[in-house]
mmCIF file of C-alpha atoms and ligand atoms in Angstrom:
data_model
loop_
_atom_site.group_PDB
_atom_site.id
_atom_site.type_symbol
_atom_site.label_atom_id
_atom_site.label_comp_id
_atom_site.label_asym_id
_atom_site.label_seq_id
_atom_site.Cartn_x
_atom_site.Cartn_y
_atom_site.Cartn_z
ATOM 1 C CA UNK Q 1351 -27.717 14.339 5.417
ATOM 2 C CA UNK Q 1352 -24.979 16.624 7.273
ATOM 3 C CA UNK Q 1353 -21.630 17.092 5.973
ATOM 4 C CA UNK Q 1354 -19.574 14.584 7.417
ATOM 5 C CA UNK Q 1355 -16.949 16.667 10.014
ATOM 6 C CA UNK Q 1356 -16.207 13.787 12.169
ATOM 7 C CA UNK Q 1357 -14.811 10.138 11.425
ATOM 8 C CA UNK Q 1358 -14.708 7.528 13.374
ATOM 9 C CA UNK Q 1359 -12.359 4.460 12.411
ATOM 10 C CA UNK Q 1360 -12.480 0.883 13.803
ATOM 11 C CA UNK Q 1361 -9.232 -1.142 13.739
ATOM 12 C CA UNK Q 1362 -6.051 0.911 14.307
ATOM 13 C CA UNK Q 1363 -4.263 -1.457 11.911
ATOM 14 C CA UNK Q 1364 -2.594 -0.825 8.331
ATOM 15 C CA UNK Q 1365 -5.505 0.712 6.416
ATOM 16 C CA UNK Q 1366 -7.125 1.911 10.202
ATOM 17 C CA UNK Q 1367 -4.161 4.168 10.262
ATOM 18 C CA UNK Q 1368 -3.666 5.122 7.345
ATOM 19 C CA UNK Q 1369 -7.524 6.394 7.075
ATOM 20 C CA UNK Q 1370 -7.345 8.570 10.154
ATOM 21 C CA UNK Q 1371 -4.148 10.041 8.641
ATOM 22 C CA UNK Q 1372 -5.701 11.141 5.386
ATOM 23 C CA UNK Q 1373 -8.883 11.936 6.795
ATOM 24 C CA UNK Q 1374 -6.790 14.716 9.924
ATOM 25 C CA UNK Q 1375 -4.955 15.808 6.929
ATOM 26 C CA UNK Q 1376 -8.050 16.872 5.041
ATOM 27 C CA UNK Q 1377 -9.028 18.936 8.160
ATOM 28 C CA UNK Q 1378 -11.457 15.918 9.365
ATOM 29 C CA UNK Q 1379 -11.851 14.666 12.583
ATOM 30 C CA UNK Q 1380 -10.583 10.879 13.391
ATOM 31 C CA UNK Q 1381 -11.703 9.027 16.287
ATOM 32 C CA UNK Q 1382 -9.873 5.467 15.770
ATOM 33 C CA UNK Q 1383 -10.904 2.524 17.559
ATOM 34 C CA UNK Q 1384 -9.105 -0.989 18.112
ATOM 35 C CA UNK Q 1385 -9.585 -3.541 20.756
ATOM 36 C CA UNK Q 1386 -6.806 -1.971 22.746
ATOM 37 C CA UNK Q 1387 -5.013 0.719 23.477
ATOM 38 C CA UNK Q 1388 -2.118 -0.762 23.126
ATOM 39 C CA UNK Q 1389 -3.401 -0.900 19.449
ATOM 40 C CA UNK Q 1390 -4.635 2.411 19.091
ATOM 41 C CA UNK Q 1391 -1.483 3.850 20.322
ATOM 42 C CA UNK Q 1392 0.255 1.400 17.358
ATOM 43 C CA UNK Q 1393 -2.039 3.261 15.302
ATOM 44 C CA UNK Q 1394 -0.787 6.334 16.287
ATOM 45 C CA UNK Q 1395 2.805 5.855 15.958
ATOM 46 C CA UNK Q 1396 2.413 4.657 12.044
ATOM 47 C CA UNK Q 1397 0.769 7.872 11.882
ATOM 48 C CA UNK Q 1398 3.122 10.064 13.688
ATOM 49 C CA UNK Q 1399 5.999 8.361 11.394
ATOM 50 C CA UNK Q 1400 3.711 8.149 7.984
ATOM 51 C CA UNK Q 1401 3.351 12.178 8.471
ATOM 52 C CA UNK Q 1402 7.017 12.602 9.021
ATOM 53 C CA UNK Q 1403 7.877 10.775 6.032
ATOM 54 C CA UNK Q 1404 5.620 13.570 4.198
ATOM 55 C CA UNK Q 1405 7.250 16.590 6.416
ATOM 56 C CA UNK Q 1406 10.643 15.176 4.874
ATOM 57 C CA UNK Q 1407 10.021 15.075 1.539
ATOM 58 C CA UNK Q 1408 7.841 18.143 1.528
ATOM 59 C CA UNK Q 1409 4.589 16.699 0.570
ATOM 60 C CA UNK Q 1410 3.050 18.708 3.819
ATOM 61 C CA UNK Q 1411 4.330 21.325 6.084
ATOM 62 C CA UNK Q 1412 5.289 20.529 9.526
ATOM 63 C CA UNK Q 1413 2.324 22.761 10.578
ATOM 64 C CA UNK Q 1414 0.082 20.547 8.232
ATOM 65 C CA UNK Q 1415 1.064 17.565 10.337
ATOM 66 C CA UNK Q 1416 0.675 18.705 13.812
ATOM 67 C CA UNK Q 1417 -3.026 19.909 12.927
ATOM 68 C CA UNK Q 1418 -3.140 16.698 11.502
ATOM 69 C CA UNK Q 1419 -2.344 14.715 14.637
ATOM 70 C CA UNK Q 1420 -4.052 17.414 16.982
ATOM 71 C CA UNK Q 1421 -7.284 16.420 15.187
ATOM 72 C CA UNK Q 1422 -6.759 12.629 15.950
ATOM 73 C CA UNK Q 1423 -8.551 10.985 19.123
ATOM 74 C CA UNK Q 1424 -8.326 6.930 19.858
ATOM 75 C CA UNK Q 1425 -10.871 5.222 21.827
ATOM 76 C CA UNK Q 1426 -11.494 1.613 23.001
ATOM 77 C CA UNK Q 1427 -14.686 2.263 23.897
ATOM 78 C CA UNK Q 1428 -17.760 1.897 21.436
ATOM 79 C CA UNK Q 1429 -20.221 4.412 24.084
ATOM 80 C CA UNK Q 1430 -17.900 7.378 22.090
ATOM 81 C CA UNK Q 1431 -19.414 6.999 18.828
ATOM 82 C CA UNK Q 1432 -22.405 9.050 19.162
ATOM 83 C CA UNK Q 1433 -21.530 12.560 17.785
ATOM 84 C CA UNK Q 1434 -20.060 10.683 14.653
ATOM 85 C CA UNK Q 1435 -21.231 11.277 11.072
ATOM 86 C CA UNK Q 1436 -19.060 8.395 9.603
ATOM 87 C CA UNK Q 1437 -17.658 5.082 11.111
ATOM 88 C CA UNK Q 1438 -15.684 2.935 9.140
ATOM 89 C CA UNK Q 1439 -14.836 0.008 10.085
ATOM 90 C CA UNK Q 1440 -11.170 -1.004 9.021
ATOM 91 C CA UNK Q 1441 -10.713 -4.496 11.695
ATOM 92 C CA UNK Q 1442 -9.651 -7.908 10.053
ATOM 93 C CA UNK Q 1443 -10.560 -9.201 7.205
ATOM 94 C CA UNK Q 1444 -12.757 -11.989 8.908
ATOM 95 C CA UNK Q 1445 -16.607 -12.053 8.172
ATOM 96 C CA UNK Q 1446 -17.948 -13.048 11.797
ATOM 97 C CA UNK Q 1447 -15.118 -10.395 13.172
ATOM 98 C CA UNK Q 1448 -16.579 -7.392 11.294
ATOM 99 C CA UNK Q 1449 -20.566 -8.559 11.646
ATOM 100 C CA UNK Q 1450 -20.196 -8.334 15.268
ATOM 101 C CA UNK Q 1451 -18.610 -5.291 15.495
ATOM 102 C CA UNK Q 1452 -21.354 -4.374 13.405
ATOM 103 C CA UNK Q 1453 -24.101 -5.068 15.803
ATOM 104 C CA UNK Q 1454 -21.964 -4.098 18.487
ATOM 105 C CA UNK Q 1455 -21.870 -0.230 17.536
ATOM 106 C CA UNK Q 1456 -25.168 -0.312 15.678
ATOM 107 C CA UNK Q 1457 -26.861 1.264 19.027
ATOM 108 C CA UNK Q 1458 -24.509 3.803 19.750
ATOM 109 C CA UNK Q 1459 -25.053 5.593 16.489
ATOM 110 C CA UNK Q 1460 -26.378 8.397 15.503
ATOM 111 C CA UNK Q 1461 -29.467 7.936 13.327
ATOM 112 C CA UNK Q 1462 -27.995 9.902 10.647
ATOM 113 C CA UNK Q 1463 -24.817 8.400 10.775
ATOM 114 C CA UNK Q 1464 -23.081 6.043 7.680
ATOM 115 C CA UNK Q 1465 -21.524 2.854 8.519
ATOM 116 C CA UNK Q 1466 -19.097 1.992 6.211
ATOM 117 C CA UNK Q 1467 -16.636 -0.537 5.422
ATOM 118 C CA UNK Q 1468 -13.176 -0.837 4.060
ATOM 119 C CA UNK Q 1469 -13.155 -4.929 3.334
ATOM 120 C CA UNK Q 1470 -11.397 -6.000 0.205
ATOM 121 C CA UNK Q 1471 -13.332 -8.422 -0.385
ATOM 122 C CA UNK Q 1472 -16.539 -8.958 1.696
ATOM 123 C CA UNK Q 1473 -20.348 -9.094 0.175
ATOM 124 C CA UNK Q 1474 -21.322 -5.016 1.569
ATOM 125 C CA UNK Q 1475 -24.759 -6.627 1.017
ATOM 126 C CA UNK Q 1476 -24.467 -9.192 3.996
ATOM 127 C CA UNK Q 1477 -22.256 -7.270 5.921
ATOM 128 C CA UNK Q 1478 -24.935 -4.238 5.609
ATOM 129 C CA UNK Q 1479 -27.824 -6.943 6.683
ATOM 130 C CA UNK Q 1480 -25.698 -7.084 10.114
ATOM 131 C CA UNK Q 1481 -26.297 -3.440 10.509
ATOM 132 C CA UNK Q 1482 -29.586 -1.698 11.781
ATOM 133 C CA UNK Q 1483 -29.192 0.672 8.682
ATOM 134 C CA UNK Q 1484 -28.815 -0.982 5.415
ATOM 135 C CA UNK Q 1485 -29.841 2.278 3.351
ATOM 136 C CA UNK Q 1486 -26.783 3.887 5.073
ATOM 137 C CA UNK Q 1487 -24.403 1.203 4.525
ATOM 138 C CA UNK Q 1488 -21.473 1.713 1.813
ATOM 139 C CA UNK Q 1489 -18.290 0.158 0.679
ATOM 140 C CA UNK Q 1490 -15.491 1.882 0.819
ATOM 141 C CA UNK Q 1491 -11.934 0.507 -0.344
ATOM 142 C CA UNK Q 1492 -9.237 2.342 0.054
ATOM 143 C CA UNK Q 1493 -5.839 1.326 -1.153
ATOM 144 C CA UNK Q 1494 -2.349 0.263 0.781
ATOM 145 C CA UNK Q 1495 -0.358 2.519 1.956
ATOM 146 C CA UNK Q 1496 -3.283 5.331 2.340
ATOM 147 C CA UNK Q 1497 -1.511 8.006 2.366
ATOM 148 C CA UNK Q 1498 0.167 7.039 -0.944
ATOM 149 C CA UNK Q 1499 -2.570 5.782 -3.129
ATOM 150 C CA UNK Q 1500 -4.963 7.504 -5.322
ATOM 151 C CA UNK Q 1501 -7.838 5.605 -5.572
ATOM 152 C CA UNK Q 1502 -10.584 4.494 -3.640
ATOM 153 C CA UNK Q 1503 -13.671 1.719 -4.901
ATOM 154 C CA UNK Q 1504 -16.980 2.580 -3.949
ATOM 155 C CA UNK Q 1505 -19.432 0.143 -3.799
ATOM 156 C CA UNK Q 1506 -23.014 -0.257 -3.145
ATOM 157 C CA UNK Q 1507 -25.205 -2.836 -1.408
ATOM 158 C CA UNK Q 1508 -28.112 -3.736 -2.246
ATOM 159 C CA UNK Q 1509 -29.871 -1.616 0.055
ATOM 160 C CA UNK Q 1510 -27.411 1.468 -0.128
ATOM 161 C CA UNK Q 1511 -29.691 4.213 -0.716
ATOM 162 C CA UNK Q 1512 -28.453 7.576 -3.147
ATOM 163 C CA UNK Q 1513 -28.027 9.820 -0.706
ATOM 164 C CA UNK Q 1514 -25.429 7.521 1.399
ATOM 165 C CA UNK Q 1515 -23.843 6.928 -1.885
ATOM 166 C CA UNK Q 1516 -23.627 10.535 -2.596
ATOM 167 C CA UNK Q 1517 -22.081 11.585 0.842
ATOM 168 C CA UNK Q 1518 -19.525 9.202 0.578
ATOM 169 C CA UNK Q 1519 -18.178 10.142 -2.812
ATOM 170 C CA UNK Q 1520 -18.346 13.661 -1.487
ATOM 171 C CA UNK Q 1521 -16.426 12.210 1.673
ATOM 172 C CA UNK Q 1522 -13.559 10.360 -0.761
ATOM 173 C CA UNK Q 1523 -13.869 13.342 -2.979
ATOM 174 C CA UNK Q 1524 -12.887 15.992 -0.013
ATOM 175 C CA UNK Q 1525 -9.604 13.495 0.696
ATOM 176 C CA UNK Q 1526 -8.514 13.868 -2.771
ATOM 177 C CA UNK Q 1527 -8.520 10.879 -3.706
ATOM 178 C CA UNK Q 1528 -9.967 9.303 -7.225
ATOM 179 C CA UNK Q 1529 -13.476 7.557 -7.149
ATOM 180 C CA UNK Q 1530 -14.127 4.055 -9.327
ATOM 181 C CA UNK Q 1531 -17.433 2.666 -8.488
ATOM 182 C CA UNK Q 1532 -17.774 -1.297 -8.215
ATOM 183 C CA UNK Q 1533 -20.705 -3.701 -8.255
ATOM 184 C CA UNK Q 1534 -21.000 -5.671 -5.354
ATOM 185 C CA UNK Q 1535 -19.206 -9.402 -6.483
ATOM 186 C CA UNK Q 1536 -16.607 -11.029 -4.187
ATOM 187 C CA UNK Q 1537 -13.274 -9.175 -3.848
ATOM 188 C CA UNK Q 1538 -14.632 -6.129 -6.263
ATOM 189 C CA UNK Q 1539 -12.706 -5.051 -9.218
ATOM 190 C CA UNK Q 1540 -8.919 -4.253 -8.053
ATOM 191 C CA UNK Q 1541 -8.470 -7.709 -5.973
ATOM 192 C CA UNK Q 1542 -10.918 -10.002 -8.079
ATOM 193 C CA UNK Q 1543 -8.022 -8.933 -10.637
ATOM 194 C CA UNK Q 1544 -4.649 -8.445 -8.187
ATOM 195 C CA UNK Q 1545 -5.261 -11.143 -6.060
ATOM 196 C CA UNK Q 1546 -5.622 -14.182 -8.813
ATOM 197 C CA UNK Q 1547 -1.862 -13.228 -9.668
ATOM 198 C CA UNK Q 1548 -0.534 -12.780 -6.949
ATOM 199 C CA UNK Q 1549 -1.886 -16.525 -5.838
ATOM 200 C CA UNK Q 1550 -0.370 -17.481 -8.640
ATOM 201 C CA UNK Q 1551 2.854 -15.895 -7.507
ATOM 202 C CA UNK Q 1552 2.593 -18.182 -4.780
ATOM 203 C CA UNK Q 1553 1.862 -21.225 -6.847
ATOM 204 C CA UNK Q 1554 5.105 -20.386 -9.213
ATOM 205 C CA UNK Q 1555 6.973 -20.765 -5.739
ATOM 206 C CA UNK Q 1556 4.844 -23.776 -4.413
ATOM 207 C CA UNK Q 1557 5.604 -25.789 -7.495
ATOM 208 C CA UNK Q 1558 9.499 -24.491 -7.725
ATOM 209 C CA UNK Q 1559 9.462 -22.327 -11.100
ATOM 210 C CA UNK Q 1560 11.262 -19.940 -9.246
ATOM 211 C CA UNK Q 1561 12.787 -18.899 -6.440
ATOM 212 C CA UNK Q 1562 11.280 -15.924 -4.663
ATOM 213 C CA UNK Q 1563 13.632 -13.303 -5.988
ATOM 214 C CA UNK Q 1564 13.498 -14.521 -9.681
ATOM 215 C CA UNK Q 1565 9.575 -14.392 -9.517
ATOM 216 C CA UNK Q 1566 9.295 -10.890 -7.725
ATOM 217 C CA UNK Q 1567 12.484 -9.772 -10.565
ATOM 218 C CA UNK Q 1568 10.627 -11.218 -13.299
ATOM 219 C CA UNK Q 1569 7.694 -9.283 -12.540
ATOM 220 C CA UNK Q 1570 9.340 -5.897 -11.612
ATOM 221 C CA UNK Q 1571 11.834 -6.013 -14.507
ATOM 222 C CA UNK Q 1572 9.388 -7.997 -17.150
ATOM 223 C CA UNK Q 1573 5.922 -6.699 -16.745
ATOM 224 C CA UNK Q 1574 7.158 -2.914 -15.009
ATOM 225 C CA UNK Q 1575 5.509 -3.510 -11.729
ATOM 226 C CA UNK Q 1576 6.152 -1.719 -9.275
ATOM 227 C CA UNK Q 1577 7.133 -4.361 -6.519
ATOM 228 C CA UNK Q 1578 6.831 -7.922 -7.008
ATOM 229 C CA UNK Q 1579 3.468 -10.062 -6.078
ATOM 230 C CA UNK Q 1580 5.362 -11.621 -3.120
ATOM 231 C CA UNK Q 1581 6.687 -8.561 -1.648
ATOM 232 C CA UNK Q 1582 3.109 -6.993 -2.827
ATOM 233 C CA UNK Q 1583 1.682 -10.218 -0.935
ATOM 234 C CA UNK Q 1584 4.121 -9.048 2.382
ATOM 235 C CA UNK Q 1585 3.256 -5.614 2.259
ATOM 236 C CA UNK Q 1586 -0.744 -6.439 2.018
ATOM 237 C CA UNK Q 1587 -0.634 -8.992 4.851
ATOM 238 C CA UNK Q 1588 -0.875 -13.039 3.918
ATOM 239 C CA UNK Q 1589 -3.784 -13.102 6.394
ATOM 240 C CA UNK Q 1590 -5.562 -10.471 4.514
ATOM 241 C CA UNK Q 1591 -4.672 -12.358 0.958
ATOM 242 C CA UNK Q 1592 -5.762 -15.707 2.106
ATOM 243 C CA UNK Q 1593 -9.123 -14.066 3.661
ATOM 244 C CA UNK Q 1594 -9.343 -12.712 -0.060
ATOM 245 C CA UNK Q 1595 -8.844 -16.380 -1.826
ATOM 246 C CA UNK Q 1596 -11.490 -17.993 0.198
ATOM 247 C CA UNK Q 1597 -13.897 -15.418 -0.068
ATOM 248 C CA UNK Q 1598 -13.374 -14.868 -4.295
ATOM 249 C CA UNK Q 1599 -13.416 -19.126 -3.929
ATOM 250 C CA UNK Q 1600 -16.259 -19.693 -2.023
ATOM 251 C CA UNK Q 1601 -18.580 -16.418 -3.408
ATOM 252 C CA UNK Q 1602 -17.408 -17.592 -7.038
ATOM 253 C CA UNK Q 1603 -17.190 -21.703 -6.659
ATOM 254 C CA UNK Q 1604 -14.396 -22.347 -9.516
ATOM 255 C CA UNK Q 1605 -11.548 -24.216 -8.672
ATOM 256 C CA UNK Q 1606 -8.937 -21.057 -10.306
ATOM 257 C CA UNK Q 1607 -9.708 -19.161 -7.355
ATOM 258 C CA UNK Q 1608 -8.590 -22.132 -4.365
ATOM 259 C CA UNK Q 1609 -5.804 -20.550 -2.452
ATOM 260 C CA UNK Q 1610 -2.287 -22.013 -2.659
ATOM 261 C CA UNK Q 1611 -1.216 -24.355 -0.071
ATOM 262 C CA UNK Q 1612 1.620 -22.418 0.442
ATOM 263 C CA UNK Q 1613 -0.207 -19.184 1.334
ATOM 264 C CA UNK Q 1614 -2.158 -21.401 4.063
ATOM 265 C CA UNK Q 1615 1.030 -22.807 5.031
ATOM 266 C CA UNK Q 1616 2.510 -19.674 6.151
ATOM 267 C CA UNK Q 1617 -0.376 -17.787 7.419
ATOM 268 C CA UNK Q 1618 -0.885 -21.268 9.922
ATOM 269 C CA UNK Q 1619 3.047 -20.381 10.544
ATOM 270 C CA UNK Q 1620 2.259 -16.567 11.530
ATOM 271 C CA UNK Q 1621 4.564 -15.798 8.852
ATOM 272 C CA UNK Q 1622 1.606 -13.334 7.215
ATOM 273 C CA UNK Q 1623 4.542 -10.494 6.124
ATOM 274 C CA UNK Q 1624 5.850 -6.898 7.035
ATOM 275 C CA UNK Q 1625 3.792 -6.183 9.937
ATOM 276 C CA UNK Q 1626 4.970 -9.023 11.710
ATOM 277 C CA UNK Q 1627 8.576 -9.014 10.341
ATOM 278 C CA UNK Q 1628 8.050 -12.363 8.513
ATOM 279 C CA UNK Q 1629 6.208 -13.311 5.205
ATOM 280 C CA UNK Q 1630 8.244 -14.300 1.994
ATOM 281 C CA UNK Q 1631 10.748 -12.027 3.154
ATOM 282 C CA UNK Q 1632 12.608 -11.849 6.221
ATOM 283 C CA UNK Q 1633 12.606 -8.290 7.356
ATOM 284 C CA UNK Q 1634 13.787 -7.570 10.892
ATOM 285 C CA UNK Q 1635 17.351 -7.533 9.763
ATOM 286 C CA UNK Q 1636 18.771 -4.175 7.587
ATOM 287 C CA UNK Q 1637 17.590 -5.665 4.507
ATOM 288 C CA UNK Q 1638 14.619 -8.007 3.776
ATOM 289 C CA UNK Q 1639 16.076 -11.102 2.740
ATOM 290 C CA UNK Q 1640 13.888 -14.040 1.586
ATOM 291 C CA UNK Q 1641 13.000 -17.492 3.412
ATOM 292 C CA UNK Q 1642 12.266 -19.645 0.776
HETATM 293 P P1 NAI F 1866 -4.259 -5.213 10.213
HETATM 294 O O1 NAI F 1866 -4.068 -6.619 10.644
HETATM 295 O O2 NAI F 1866 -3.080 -4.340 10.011
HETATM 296 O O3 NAI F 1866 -5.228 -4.453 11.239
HETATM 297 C C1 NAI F 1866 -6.444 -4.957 11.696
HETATM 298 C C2 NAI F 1866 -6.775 -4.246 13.005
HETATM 299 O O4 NAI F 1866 -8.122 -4.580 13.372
HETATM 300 C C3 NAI F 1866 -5.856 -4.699 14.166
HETATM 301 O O5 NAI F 1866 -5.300 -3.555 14.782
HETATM 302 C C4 NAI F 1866 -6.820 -5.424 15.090
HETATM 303 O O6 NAI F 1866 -6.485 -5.311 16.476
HETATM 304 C C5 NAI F 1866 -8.137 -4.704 14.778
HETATM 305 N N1 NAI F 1866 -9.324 -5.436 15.208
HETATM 306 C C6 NAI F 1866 -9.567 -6.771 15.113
HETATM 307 N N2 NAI F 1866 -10.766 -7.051 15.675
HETATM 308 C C7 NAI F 1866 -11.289 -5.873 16.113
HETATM 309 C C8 NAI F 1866 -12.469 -5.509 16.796
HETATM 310 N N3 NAI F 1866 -13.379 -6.422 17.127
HETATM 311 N N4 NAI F 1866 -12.683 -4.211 17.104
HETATM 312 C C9 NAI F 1866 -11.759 -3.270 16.780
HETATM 313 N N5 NAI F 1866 -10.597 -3.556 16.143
HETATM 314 C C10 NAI F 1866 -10.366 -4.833 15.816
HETATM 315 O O7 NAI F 1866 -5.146 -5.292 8.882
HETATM 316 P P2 NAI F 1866 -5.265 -4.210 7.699
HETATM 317 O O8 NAI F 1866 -4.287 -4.526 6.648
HETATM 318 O O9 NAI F 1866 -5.299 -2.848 8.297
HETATM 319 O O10 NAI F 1866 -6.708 -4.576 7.110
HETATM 320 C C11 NAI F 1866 -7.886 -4.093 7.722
HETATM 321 C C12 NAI F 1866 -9.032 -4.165 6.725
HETATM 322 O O11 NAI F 1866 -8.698 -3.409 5.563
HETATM 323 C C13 NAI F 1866 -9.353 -5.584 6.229
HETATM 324 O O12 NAI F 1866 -10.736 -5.684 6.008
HETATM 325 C C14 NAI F 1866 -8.591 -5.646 4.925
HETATM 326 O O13 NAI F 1866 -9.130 -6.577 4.027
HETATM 327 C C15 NAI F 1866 -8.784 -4.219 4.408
HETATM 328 N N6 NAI F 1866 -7.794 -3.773 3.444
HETATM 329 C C16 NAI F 1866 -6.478 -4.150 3.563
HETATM 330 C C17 NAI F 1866 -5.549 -3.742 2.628
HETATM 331 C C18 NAI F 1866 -4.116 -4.150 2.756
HETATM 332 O O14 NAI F 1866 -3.349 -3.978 1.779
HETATM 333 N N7 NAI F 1866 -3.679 -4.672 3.875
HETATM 334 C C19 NAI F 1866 -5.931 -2.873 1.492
HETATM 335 C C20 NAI F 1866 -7.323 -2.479 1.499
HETATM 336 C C21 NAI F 1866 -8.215 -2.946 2.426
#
């Protein structure tokens, strides 16, 4: 297998971004896909903006970052994908969404290339079994925001053969980032673990315990996290943390795992957080104030 020099990304989104920013930075090519270019060019702007946030604090040089975005392409077309050694595909969290887009792209591959995804939570086995290449079919999870965060879970199908495992890890490897490796269950390790609390975040709210600031302060100041589950919930998308619930619910059948009525509340609402200006916080004025 060839060294993999150019990726191609599907779904300009959050983590769609976010890839093509780490991969241009590590001297990569990024070809990122969405469904339209009003998406793509999105895409591009978080990029533009997540690169000047590094400029500013002097993470990268300024030179750095226009390389960076001079090796960044979008695309809305799926013909384009046949000089790439890499496509990940990055669109909604939504089973039937990605499997088509699967066997949509399948036949403009390369034979050599890997198809890869970034779900958090989806079987890679079934997802794989969509493709026309199951031996070249890999998991890879990165984290929210990209740019930011160190890790990134690898994990095999059933089908995934050694050498696709072993150019991915030297793929992740090349961006820097650090490797954990993850059987294929529903959700993996980081969100069979993250998302469980942060449902129960929800529930603490659903059932009145607290109000949303006490629960996200209780967490920050009483178990030193970071940001609290329901800003963590905002920030990851409610969409993406319901998708999460019903997939760790369904794949694992025990009742801990059913998603709060709350979270399906507002996700019905299109209240699903900071990309839309709306979750559990309110943020399109100067400061994110809460709803509930
Ligand atoms: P997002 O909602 O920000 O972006 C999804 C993008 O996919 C949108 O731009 C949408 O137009 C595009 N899309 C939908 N259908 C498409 C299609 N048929 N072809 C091309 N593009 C299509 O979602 P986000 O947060 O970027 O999540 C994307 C994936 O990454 C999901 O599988 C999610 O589970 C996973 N993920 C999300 C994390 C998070 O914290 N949000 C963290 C790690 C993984």
């Amino acid at each position: 297998m060839n060294e993999i020099r150019n990726v191609g990304i599907i779904g300009a989104g959050q983590m769609g971004s976010g890839i093509a920013h780490v991969v241009a930075l590590a001297g990569m090519k990024a070809r990122l896909y969405d469904v339209s270019e009003e998406q793509t060019q999105k895409g591009l702007a978080r990029i533009q903006k997540g690169l000047e946030r590094q400029v500013a604090s002097e993470k990268i040089s300024a030179d750095d970052a226009r390389t960076a975005m001079s090796l960044i392409e979008t695309s809305v077309e799926f013909s384009t994908l046949g000089d790439l050694d890499l496509v990940i595909e990055a669109a909604t969290e939504n089973e039937e969404v990605k499997r088509k887009i699967f066997r949509d792209v399948c036949p403009h591959l390369s034979p050599t290339a890997i198809l890869a995804s970034n779900t958090s939570s989806i079987s890679i086995t079934r997802l794989a079994a969509a493709s026309d290449r199951p031996e070249q079919f890999m998991g890879i999870h990165f984290m929210n925001p990209v740019p930011v965060m160190k890790l990134v879970e690898l994990v095999r199908g059933i089908a995934t053969g050694d050498e696709t495992f072993r150019a991915s890890k030297q793929f992740v490897d090349r961006l820097d980032k650090q490797v954990t490796v993850s059987e294929d269950f529903p959700a993996f390790i980081v969100n069979r673990i993250l998302l469980p609390m942060i449902n129960e975040a929800i529930y603490t709210l659903y059932e009145g315990v607290g109000s949303v600031t006490s629960i996200d302060t209780a967490m920050k100041l009483g178990a030193n996290h970071p940001m609290g589950p329901l800003q963590l919930a905002d920030f990851i998308g409610l969409d993406t943390c319901l998708s999460i619930m019903q997939v760790l619910h369904d794949g694992l059948s025990d009742s801990k795992y059913r998603p709060c009525p709350l979270l399906v509340k507002y996700v019905e609402a299109g209240w699903i957080g900071r990309k839309v200006g709306r979750g559990f916080y309110d943020y399109r004025g100067e400061q994110p104030v809460p709803t509930r």
